[in-house]
Short mmCIF file of C-alpha atoms and ligand atoms in Angstrom, two decimals:
data_model
loop_
_atom_site.label_atom_id
_atom_site.label_comp_id
_atom_site.label_asym_id
_atom_site.label_seq_id
_atom_site.Cartn_x
_atom_site.Cartn_y
_atom_site.Cartn_z
CA MET A 1 -29.37 35.82 -51.77
CA THR A 2 -31.45 32.66 -51.83
CA GLY A 3 -32.69 30.51 -48.96
CA LYS A 4 -33.53 31.51 -45.41
CA GLN A 5 -31.23 33.92 -43.67
CA VAL A 6 -29.95 32.72 -40.29
CA SER A 7 -30.82 35.38 -37.75
CA THR A 8 -29.36 33.88 -34.56
CA LYS A 9 -25.77 32.87 -34.08
CA ILE A 10 -25.34 29.12 -34.49
CA GLN A 11 -23.44 27.64 -31.57
CA ALA A 12 -22.77 24.19 -30.18
CA PRO A 13 -25.80 22.96 -28.21
CA GLN A 14 -25.86 24.00 -24.54
CA GLY A 15 -23.80 21.71 -22.33
CA MET A 16 -22.00 20.20 -25.35
CA SER A 17 -18.70 21.45 -26.62
CA ASP A 18 -16.11 21.04 -29.33
CA ILE A 19 -13.03 19.13 -28.32
CA LEU A 20 -10.51 21.58 -29.74
CA PRO A 21 -7.16 20.49 -31.20
CA GLU A 22 -5.28 21.51 -28.01
CA GLU A 23 -7.69 19.40 -25.91
CA GLN A 24 -7.40 16.25 -27.99
CA LEU A 25 -4.14 15.31 -26.32
CA PHE A 26 -5.87 15.12 -22.92
CA TYR A 27 -8.57 12.76 -24.21
CA LYS A 28 -5.94 10.65 -25.97
CA LYS A 29 -3.90 10.47 -22.79
CA VAL A 30 -6.86 9.35 -20.65
CA TYR A 31 -7.77 6.75 -23.27
CA ALA A 32 -4.16 5.53 -23.65
CA VAL A 33 -3.58 5.12 -19.91
CA GLY A 34 -7.03 3.55 -19.38
CA GLU A 35 -6.59 1.19 -22.31
CA LYS A 36 -3.12 0.10 -21.23
CA ILE A 37 -4.10 -0.66 -17.64
CA ALA A 38 -7.48 -2.24 -18.46
CA SER A 39 -5.89 -4.45 -21.15
CA PHE A 40 -3.21 -5.52 -18.69
CA TYR A 41 -5.98 -6.76 -16.38
CA GLY A 42 -7.59 -8.72 -19.22
CA PHE A 43 -10.31 -6.28 -20.36
CA LYS A 44 -11.24 -6.26 -24.06
CA GLU A 45 -12.54 -3.18 -25.83
CA ILE A 46 -16.14 -3.01 -27.04
CA THR A 47 -17.86 -0.07 -28.77
CA PRO A 48 -21.67 -0.22 -28.65
CA PRO A 49 -23.82 2.04 -30.86
CA ILE A 50 -24.49 5.54 -29.57
CA LEU A 51 -28.23 5.07 -30.15
CA GLU A 52 -30.08 2.20 -28.52
CA SER A 53 -33.73 1.30 -28.07
CA THR A 54 -35.33 3.58 -25.46
CA GLU A 55 -36.70 0.53 -23.69
CA LEU A 56 -33.16 -0.68 -22.95
CA PHE A 57 -32.50 2.32 -20.71
CA GLU A 58 -36.03 2.50 -19.29
CA LYS A 59 -35.61 -1.06 -18.07
CA GLY A 60 -31.85 -1.10 -17.48
CA THR A 61 -31.00 2.29 -16.03
CA GLY A 62 -34.41 2.18 -14.32
CA GLU A 63 -37.71 4.01 -14.61
CA ALA A 64 -37.38 5.67 -11.20
CA THR A 65 -33.97 7.22 -11.95
CA GLU A 66 -33.49 10.89 -12.80
CA ILE A 67 -31.73 9.82 -15.99
CA VAL A 68 -34.83 8.05 -17.33
CA GLU A 69 -37.34 10.47 -15.80
CA LYS A 70 -35.73 13.68 -16.99
CA GLN A 71 -32.46 13.36 -18.84
CA MET A 72 -32.75 11.15 -21.89
CA TYR A 73 -32.41 12.42 -25.45
CA SER A 74 -34.98 10.25 -27.16
CA LEU A 75 -36.26 10.33 -30.73
CA LYS A 76 -38.72 8.58 -32.99
CA THR A 77 -37.16 7.27 -36.19
CA LYS A 78 -38.89 7.52 -39.57
CA GLY A 79 -39.68 3.83 -39.20
CA GLY A 80 -41.44 4.55 -35.89
CA ASP A 81 -38.80 3.08 -33.53
CA SER A 82 -38.08 4.86 -30.29
CA LEU A 83 -34.32 5.30 -29.84
CA THR A 84 -32.25 7.09 -27.19
CA LEU A 85 -28.75 8.55 -27.18
CA ARG A 86 -27.01 6.43 -24.55
CA PRO A 87 -26.92 8.17 -21.17
CA GLU A 88 -24.45 5.53 -19.90
CA PHE A 89 -22.76 2.35 -21.16
CA THR A 90 -23.89 -0.30 -18.67
CA PRO A 91 -27.28 -1.33 -20.18
CA SER A 92 -25.71 -1.38 -23.68
CA LEU A 93 -22.97 -3.71 -22.52
CA ALA A 94 -25.44 -5.97 -20.72
CA ARG A 95 -27.41 -6.13 -23.99
CA ALA A 96 -24.27 -6.86 -26.03
CA TYR A 97 -23.20 -9.59 -23.57
CA ILE A 98 -26.54 -11.35 -24.06
CA GLU A 99 -26.91 -10.61 -27.79
CA HIS A 100 -23.47 -12.01 -28.68
CA GLY A 101 -23.76 -15.12 -26.52
CA MET A 102 -20.83 -14.07 -24.32
CA ILE A 103 -22.45 -16.20 -21.67
CA SER A 104 -20.84 -19.22 -23.34
CA LEU A 105 -17.33 -17.71 -23.18
CA PRO A 106 -15.09 -18.49 -20.22
CA GLN A 107 -16.37 -16.31 -17.37
CA PRO A 108 -15.91 -13.65 -16.21
CA VAL A 109 -16.08 -11.54 -19.36
CA LYS A 110 -14.24 -8.24 -18.90
CA LEU A 111 -15.06 -5.34 -21.21
CA PHE A 112 -14.02 -1.71 -21.48
CA SER A 113 -15.42 1.18 -23.54
CA PHE A 114 -14.63 4.82 -24.20
CA GLY A 115 -16.95 7.35 -25.78
CA PRO A 116 -19.56 10.07 -25.39
CA VAL A 117 -22.76 9.73 -23.37
CA PHE A 118 -25.68 12.17 -23.25
CA ARG A 119 -27.78 13.44 -20.36
CA HIS A 120 -30.10 16.41 -20.43
CA GLU A 121 -28.86 17.91 -17.14
CA ARG A 122 -28.58 21.54 -16.05
CA PRO A 123 -25.11 22.43 -17.36
CA GLN A 124 -22.60 23.70 -14.79
CA ALA A 125 -18.93 23.16 -13.97
CA GLY A 126 -18.23 19.42 -14.23
CA ARG A 127 -21.77 18.69 -15.42
CA TYR A 128 -22.37 18.55 -19.16
CA ARG A 129 -24.98 17.24 -21.53
CA GLN A 130 -22.43 15.42 -23.65
CA PHE A 131 -19.46 13.97 -21.81
CA TYR A 132 -17.06 11.07 -22.26
CA GLN A 133 -16.84 8.02 -20.06
CA PHE A 134 -14.13 5.42 -19.65
CA ASN A 135 -16.21 2.40 -18.69
CA LEU A 136 -15.35 -1.02 -17.27
CA GLU A 137 -17.71 -3.98 -16.83
CA VAL A 138 -17.15 -7.53 -15.59
CA PHE A 139 -19.89 -10.08 -16.26
CA GLY A 140 -20.14 -13.53 -14.72
CA SER A 141 -18.54 -13.30 -11.29
CA LYS A 142 -20.06 -12.58 -7.94
CA ARG A 143 -16.77 -12.63 -6.07
CA PRO A 144 -15.84 -9.59 -3.98
CA ILE A 145 -12.33 -9.60 -5.47
CA ILE A 146 -13.91 -8.37 -8.74
CA ASP A 147 -15.46 -5.34 -7.01
CA VAL A 148 -12.03 -4.57 -5.62
CA GLU A 149 -10.28 -5.17 -8.95
CA ILE A 150 -12.46 -2.53 -10.59
CA ILE A 151 -11.83 0.01 -7.85
CA TYR A 152 -8.10 -0.82 -7.94
CA ILE A 153 -7.89 -0.38 -11.74
CA TYR A 154 -9.58 3.04 -11.63
CA TYR A 155 -7.40 4.08 -8.72
CA ASN A 156 -4.31 3.06 -10.68
CA ILE A 157 -5.49 4.83 -13.85
CA LEU A 158 -5.92 8.08 -11.91
CA GLN A 159 -2.53 7.64 -10.24
CA ALA A 160 -0.88 6.92 -13.60
CA LEU A 161 -2.37 10.18 -14.91
CA GLY A 162 -0.64 11.91 -12.00
CA ILE A 163 -3.83 12.56 -9.98
CA LYS A 164 -2.99 12.19 -6.30
CA LYS A 165 -5.09 12.81 -3.18
CA LEU A 166 -7.85 10.38 -3.99
CA ILE A 167 -10.44 8.99 -1.67
CA ILE A 168 -12.71 6.01 -2.30
CA GLU A 169 -16.24 6.43 -0.95
CA LEU A 170 -17.81 3.08 -0.28
CA ASN A 171 -21.08 1.53 0.81
CA SER A 172 -23.09 -1.66 0.41
CA ILE A 173 -26.76 -1.38 -0.44
CA GLY A 174 -27.48 -5.08 -0.02
CA ASP A 175 -29.47 -7.24 -2.40
CA LYS A 176 -33.15 -7.47 -3.29
CA GLU A 177 -34.02 -9.23 -0.03
CA CYS A 178 -32.25 -7.11 2.52
CA VAL A 179 -32.78 -3.80 0.71
CA GLY A 180 -36.53 -4.52 0.69
CA ASP A 181 -36.60 -4.92 4.46
CA TYR A 182 -34.38 -1.89 4.95
CA LYS A 183 -36.58 0.28 2.70
CA LYS A 184 -39.56 -0.43 4.97
CA ILE A 185 -37.56 0.61 8.06
CA LEU A 186 -36.24 3.70 6.29
CA LEU A 187 -39.70 4.68 5.04
CA ARG A 188 -41.13 4.45 8.54
CA TYR A 189 -38.42 6.84 9.75
CA LEU A 190 -38.69 9.26 6.80
CA LYS A 191 -42.49 9.43 6.93
CA LYS A 192 -42.24 10.71 10.49
CA ASN A 193 -40.16 13.60 9.08
CA GLU A 194 -42.01 14.00 5.77
CA GLY A 195 -42.98 17.62 6.44
CA SER A 196 -39.33 18.74 6.51
CA LEU A 197 -38.24 16.99 3.30
CA CYS A 198 -37.70 18.91 0.04
CA ALA A 199 -40.30 18.56 -2.73
CA ASP A 200 -38.14 16.08 -4.70
CA CYS A 201 -37.67 13.86 -1.65
CA LYS A 202 -41.38 13.93 -0.86
CA ARG A 203 -41.86 12.45 -4.31
CA ARG A 204 -38.99 10.00 -3.77
CA LEU A 205 -40.83 8.64 -0.72
CA LYS A 206 -43.14 7.00 -3.22
CA THR A 207 -40.75 6.21 -6.07
CA ASN A 208 -37.29 5.55 -4.60
CA PRO A 209 -36.83 6.32 -0.88
CA LEU A 210 -33.20 5.16 -0.96
CA ARG A 211 -32.28 8.20 -3.08
CA ILE A 212 -33.29 10.49 -0.22
CA MET A 213 -30.07 9.30 1.48
CA ASP A 214 -27.93 11.28 -0.98
CA CYS A 215 -30.09 14.40 -1.40
CA LYS A 216 -27.86 17.50 -1.36
CA GLN A 217 -30.44 19.80 0.33
CA ASP A 218 -29.40 20.77 3.88
CA ARG A 219 -32.85 20.09 5.33
CA CYS A 220 -32.87 16.55 3.94
CA LYS A 221 -29.25 15.95 4.93
CA GLN A 222 -30.18 16.74 8.50
CA ILE A 223 -33.00 14.23 8.54
CA VAL A 224 -30.85 11.61 6.82
CA SER A 225 -28.09 12.01 9.44
CA GLY A 226 -30.39 10.37 11.99
CA ALA A 227 -31.78 7.71 9.63
CA PRO A 228 -31.21 3.96 10.11
CA GLN A 229 -28.28 2.79 7.98
CA ILE A 230 -28.44 -0.04 5.49
CA ILE A 231 -25.10 -1.41 6.62
CA ASP A 232 -26.80 -2.46 9.89
CA HIS A 233 -29.53 -4.30 7.97
CA LEU A 234 -27.53 -6.38 5.47
CA CYS A 235 -28.32 -10.09 5.24
CA LYS A 236 -25.55 -12.54 6.12
CA ASP A 237 -24.35 -13.05 2.52
CA CYS A 238 -24.27 -9.33 1.71
CA HIS A 239 -22.54 -8.63 5.02
CA ASN A 240 -19.84 -11.23 4.28
CA HIS A 241 -19.40 -9.95 0.74
CA PHE A 242 -18.85 -6.40 1.95
CA LYS A 243 -16.52 -7.57 4.72
CA LYS A 244 -14.32 -9.26 2.10
CA VAL A 245 -14.31 -6.12 -0.07
CA LEU A 246 -13.06 -4.10 2.90
CA GLU A 247 -10.44 -6.70 3.79
CA PHE A 248 -9.06 -6.70 0.23
CA LEU A 249 -8.97 -2.90 0.11
CA ASP A 250 -7.10 -2.92 3.43
CA GLU A 251 -4.60 -5.44 2.03
CA LEU A 252 -3.98 -3.21 -0.97
CA GLY A 253 -3.61 -0.17 1.27
CA LEU A 254 -6.25 1.80 -0.64
CA PRO A 255 -7.71 4.77 1.26
CA TYR A 256 -11.47 4.43 1.62
CA ASN A 257 -14.22 6.07 3.54
CA LEU A 258 -17.41 4.21 4.53
CA ASN A 259 -20.27 6.44 3.46
CA PRO A 260 -23.73 5.22 4.58
CA CYS A 261 -25.36 7.91 2.39
CA LEU A 262 -23.79 6.66 -0.84
CA VAL A 263 -26.64 4.94 -2.69
CA ARG A 264 -25.88 6.03 -6.32
CA GLY A 265 -28.50 7.26 -8.75
CA LEU A 266 -29.08 4.15 -10.83
CA ASP A 267 -31.63 1.44 -10.12
CA TYR A 268 -29.57 -1.62 -10.90
CA TYR A 269 -27.04 -1.58 -8.07
CA THR A 270 -26.79 -4.38 -5.51
CA ARG A 271 -24.22 -4.75 -2.74
CA THR A 272 -21.01 -2.72 -3.30
CA VAL A 273 -21.31 0.87 -4.55
CA PHE A 274 -18.34 3.21 -4.79
CA GLU A 275 -17.14 6.57 -6.03
CA ILE A 276 -13.60 7.87 -6.34
CA ILE A 277 -13.25 11.50 -5.41
CA ALA A 278 -10.29 13.87 -5.71
CA GLU A 279 -9.45 16.19 -2.84
CA ASP A 280 -7.71 19.53 -3.03
CA GLU A 281 -4.83 20.66 -0.79
CA LEU A 282 -7.28 21.63 1.95
CA GLY A 283 -9.02 18.25 1.89
CA ARG A 284 -12.11 19.65 0.14
CA GLN A 285 -13.83 17.14 -2.12
CA LEU A 286 -13.83 18.03 -5.81
CA GLY A 287 -16.70 15.88 -7.04
CA SER A 288 -16.82 12.32 -8.17
CA LEU A 289 -14.41 11.28 -10.92
CA ILE A 290 -15.46 7.63 -11.00
CA GLY A 291 -18.69 5.93 -9.99
CA GLY A 292 -19.70 2.30 -10.04
CA GLY A 293 -20.73 -0.81 -8.24
CA ARG A 294 -22.13 -4.30 -8.43
CA TYR A 295 -25.36 -5.05 -10.30
CA ASP A 296 -26.26 -8.70 -9.95
CA ASN A 297 -29.86 -8.40 -11.21
CA LEU A 298 -29.52 -6.38 -14.43
CA ILE A 299 -28.91 -9.22 -16.88
CA LYS A 300 -31.98 -11.01 -15.52
CA LEU A 301 -34.13 -8.12 -16.75
CA PHE A 302 -33.17 -8.93 -20.34
CA SER A 303 -32.66 -12.69 -20.34
CA ARG A 304 -33.73 -15.69 -18.35
CA LYS A 305 -30.21 -16.14 -17.03
CA SER A 306 -29.05 -14.69 -13.77
CA ILE A 307 -25.53 -13.31 -14.28
CA PRO A 308 -23.78 -11.30 -11.58
CA ALA A 309 -21.86 -8.24 -12.75
CA CYS A 310 -19.86 -5.29 -11.53
CA GLY A 311 -18.44 -2.17 -13.18
CA GLY A 312 -17.76 1.51 -13.11
CA ALA A 313 -17.35 4.61 -15.26
CA GLY A 314 -14.93 7.50 -15.15
CA GLY A 315 -16.00 10.99 -16.21
CA VAL A 316 -13.30 11.99 -18.68
CA GLU A 317 -13.98 15.77 -18.63
CA ARG A 318 -13.78 15.80 -14.82
CA ILE A 319 -10.50 13.88 -14.93
CA ILE A 320 -9.14 16.30 -17.54
CA ALA A 321 -10.26 19.34 -15.50
CA ILE A 322 -8.17 18.08 -12.56
CA MET A 323 -5.21 17.33 -14.83
CA LYS A 324 -5.35 20.90 -16.15
CA GLU A 325 -5.80 22.43 -12.72
CA ARG A 326 -2.76 20.55 -11.43
CA GLY A 327 -0.60 21.25 -14.49
CA LEU A 328 -0.55 17.59 -15.53
CA ASN A 329 -0.20 18.34 -19.22
CA PRO A 330 0.21 15.30 -21.43
CA THR A 331 3.57 15.27 -23.17
CA ILE A 332 3.49 16.38 -26.75
CA ASN A 333 5.17 14.27 -29.44
CA PRO A 334 8.76 15.32 -30.04
CA GLY A 335 8.65 18.42 -32.23
CA SER A 336 9.00 18.15 -35.97
CA ARG A 337 12.44 16.89 -36.78
CA VAL A 338 12.57 18.45 -40.20
CA PHE A 339 11.17 21.57 -41.82
CA LEU A 340 10.46 21.42 -45.53
CA ALA A 341 10.81 24.75 -47.38
CA GLN A 342 10.04 25.12 -51.09
CA LEU A 343 9.88 27.70 -53.86
CA GLY A 344 7.80 27.38 -57.03
CA ASP A 345 5.12 25.00 -58.25
CA SER A 346 7.27 22.05 -59.34
CA ALA A 347 9.09 22.25 -55.98
CA LYS A 348 5.71 22.20 -54.17
CA ILE A 349 4.65 19.01 -55.93
CA LYS A 350 8.02 17.34 -55.31
CA SER A 351 7.73 18.43 -51.66
CA LEU A 352 4.34 16.76 -51.28
CA LYS A 353 5.74 13.50 -52.68
CA LEU A 354 8.80 13.75 -50.44
CA MET A 355 6.63 14.34 -47.37
CA GLU A 356 5.00 10.98 -47.90
CA ASP A 357 8.45 9.28 -48.10
CA LEU A 358 9.44 11.02 -44.87
CA ARG A 359 6.18 10.02 -43.17
CA ARG A 360 6.72 6.38 -44.14
CA ALA A 361 10.25 6.57 -42.77
CA GLY A 362 8.85 7.86 -39.45
CA ILE A 363 10.44 11.32 -39.74
CA SER A 364 8.08 14.08 -38.65
CA VAL A 365 7.87 17.05 -40.97
CA ALA A 366 6.51 20.58 -40.78
CA GLU A 367 5.94 22.72 -43.89
CA SER A 368 4.47 25.99 -45.15
CA LEU A 369 3.31 24.90 -48.58
CA ASP A 370 1.12 27.99 -48.83
CA LYS A 371 4.07 30.37 -48.42
CA ASP A 372 6.40 31.56 -51.19
CA SER A 373 9.04 33.56 -49.38
CA LEU A 374 12.01 31.43 -48.35
CA SER A 375 12.94 33.68 -45.42
CA ALA A 376 9.36 33.51 -44.03
CA GLN A 377 9.52 29.72 -44.26
CA LEU A 378 12.90 29.49 -42.54
CA LYS A 379 11.57 31.74 -39.77
CA ASN A 380 8.89 29.11 -39.18
CA ALA A 381 11.59 26.43 -39.09
CA ASP A 382 13.35 28.44 -36.34
CA LYS A 383 10.11 28.87 -34.44
CA ILE A 384 9.45 25.15 -34.20
CA LYS A 385 13.14 24.51 -33.40
CA ALA A 386 13.61 22.00 -36.21
CA PRO A 387 17.26 20.91 -36.25
CA TYR A 388 17.20 20.53 -40.06
CA SER A 389 15.46 22.21 -42.94
CA LEU A 390 15.10 20.80 -46.41
CA ILE A 391 15.07 23.44 -49.15
CA ILE A 392 13.88 22.76 -52.65
CA GLY A 393 13.69 25.59 -55.21
CA GLU A 394 12.94 25.59 -58.96
CA GLU A 395 16.56 24.83 -59.84
CA GLU A 396 16.85 21.95 -57.35
CA ALA A 397 13.50 20.60 -58.52
CA ASN A 398 14.68 20.56 -62.12
CA ARG A 399 17.84 18.65 -61.17
CA ASP A 400 16.07 16.31 -58.65
CA MET A 401 18.28 17.72 -55.92
CA ILE A 402 17.49 19.09 -52.46
CA ILE A 403 19.43 21.12 -49.89
CA ILE A 404 19.77 19.95 -46.28
CA ARG A 405 20.39 22.92 -43.99
CA ASP A 406 21.70 22.43 -40.45
CA MET A 407 19.70 25.02 -38.54
CA ASP A 408 22.29 25.27 -35.76
CA ASN A 409 25.23 26.43 -37.87
CA GLY A 410 23.60 27.28 -41.21
CA ARG A 411 25.78 24.74 -43.06
CA GLN A 412 24.14 23.41 -46.25
CA THR A 413 24.69 20.27 -48.32
CA SER A 414 23.09 19.27 -51.59
CA VAL A 415 21.87 15.68 -52.07
CA LYS A 416 19.88 13.76 -54.64
CA ILE A 417 16.20 13.87 -53.71
CA ASP A 418 15.91 10.07 -53.67
CA LYS A 419 18.80 9.87 -51.17
CA VAL A 420 17.54 12.50 -48.75
CA VAL A 421 15.50 10.16 -46.51
CA GLU A 422 18.54 7.93 -45.95
CA GLU A 423 20.77 10.93 -45.31
CA LEU A 424 18.33 12.44 -42.81
CA LYS A 425 17.92 9.18 -40.94
CA LYS A 426 21.68 9.14 -40.30
CA LYS A 427 21.70 12.76 -39.15
CA ILE A 428 18.66 12.38 -36.89
CA LYS A 429 20.11 9.23 -35.32
CA SER A 430 23.22 11.19 -34.38
CA ILE A 431 21.19 13.88 -32.53
CA ASN A 432 18.94 11.41 -30.63
P1 HAM B 1 -22.49 7.67 -13.11
O1 HAM B 1 -22.13 7.90 -11.67
O2 HAM B 1 -23.80 8.14 -13.57
O3 HAM B 1 -22.34 6.11 -13.33
O4 HAM B 1 -21.37 8.30 -14.01
C1 HAM B 1 -20.00 7.95 -13.87
C2 HAM B 1 -19.12 9.19 -13.92
O5 HAM B 1 -19.44 9.99 -15.06
C3 HAM B 1 -19.30 10.15 -12.73
O6 HAM B 1 -18.52 9.74 -11.63
C4 HAM B 1 -18.79 11.45 -13.31
O7 HAM B 1 -17.38 11.54 -13.26
C5 HAM B 1 -19.22 11.36 -14.77
N1 HAM B 1 -20.44 12.15 -15.01
C6 HAM B 1 -21.72 11.82 -14.69
N2 HAM B 1 -22.57 12.79 -15.10
C7 HAM B 1 -21.82 13.74 -15.70
C8 HAM B 1 -22.12 14.98 -16.36
N3 HAM B 1 -23.36 15.41 -16.52
N4 HAM B 1 -21.09 15.71 -16.86
C9 HAM B 1 -19.81 15.26 -16.75
N5 HAM B 1 -19.48 14.10 -16.16
C10 HAM B 1 -20.45 13.34 -15.64
C11 HAM B 1 -22.60 5.49 -14.53
O8 HAM B 1 -22.71 6.06 -15.57
C12 HAM B 1 -22.63 3.98 -14.42
N6 HAM B 1 -22.99 3.44 -15.74
C13 HAM B 1 -21.29 3.46 -13.95
C14 HAM B 1 -21.25 1.97 -13.86
C15 HAM B 1 -20.73 1.11 -14.75
N7 HAM B 1 -21.77 1.24 -12.88
C16 HAM B 1 -21.57 -0.03 -13.14
N8 HAM B 1 -20.95 -0.11 -14.30
#
């Protein structure tokens, strides 16, 4: 034996998994429903590259975020560039909006994307290192109706997938001006309780005190429960914006919960932030399926223009986990209409050609080209409940004939091979 012997078992990287054939249908379903609803509301699909310059995320996602601090998969290319596997879509789409001059299109520009993102997190249920997002962004409008449109679309996507018992968690974190004032007030309060904060939050006091509001440690939660709330410190414009968002949600009858601790883990947010959470029968929260919000200052980091924006992302694996748990299996295409059985080499070749004619005619076919016994093949036809089998043996192949067998009553008819598609179409029409 040449070459190095592999001593350890090679497996998919931790926190990343194969999407197996039986899982594909779930991903396709989420995409199909998302695409249909987003397109209806005027969103156009965009697919950015999976690798982007590291600087894009350092600036866009934000240096003080856990994503940039700890979770990015970054690499140096042979040419010396520093690239990163996207940990989210938003900075990529902001870059694409600027790069392709979308600023000169009629505003707002509405974009959606679907694909994998990468974060080096500690893998656990619902938390992976590679996961898919269904992402929506709207650039060029500061109106509160846009914030609500995004929430409404995600809510409708989840409903269309059959996921009920949803709750929208909502907060406003103000804009640069009011959040600055609020941070000072919050810091004063937190510093008084510094000794009781967890180690991460002690560090956050210096880097990003707002994040202390959503720390999951009990000791920090207790301190936060008595903290001043941003909602009481919004400037007039932010206050009015949020008031409108709430009014629109009320009009639509969407169930929301004002959560003063919802600050979200990304640096770019301004004003509205939201998450959509599924609840189980007992009202327990099952983790966030969708997260998003407004980010009116992100584009300004990359261009001289100030363009307001708002968006969100759905975690596809989390959505699928709930679909599976609740038995919301996507429907499978109608089973194969026809089973093609063959005997001998010339019959195999004719079968392959015939399969293509059937495919073009939209008739689905199953086969066992690797099997030689006719009875084994017909057993397969029974198993998949095909109403008709086509049988082509050496003799039929030599005469360009084929047998159509009605699997219900075993009746067989012989037809010319070039007439079989037409014949089958008639028969299939009569059973539909
Ligand atoms: P995010 O909250 O970081 O927001 O992620 C959005 C969704 O992705 C979460 O609600 C969750 O369902 C899913 N998710 C996050 N991390 C993981 C993980 N490790 N494993 C599995 N699923 C996960 C963003 O990514 C923002 N870019 C959303 C946005 C768009 N805001 C404005 N525009």
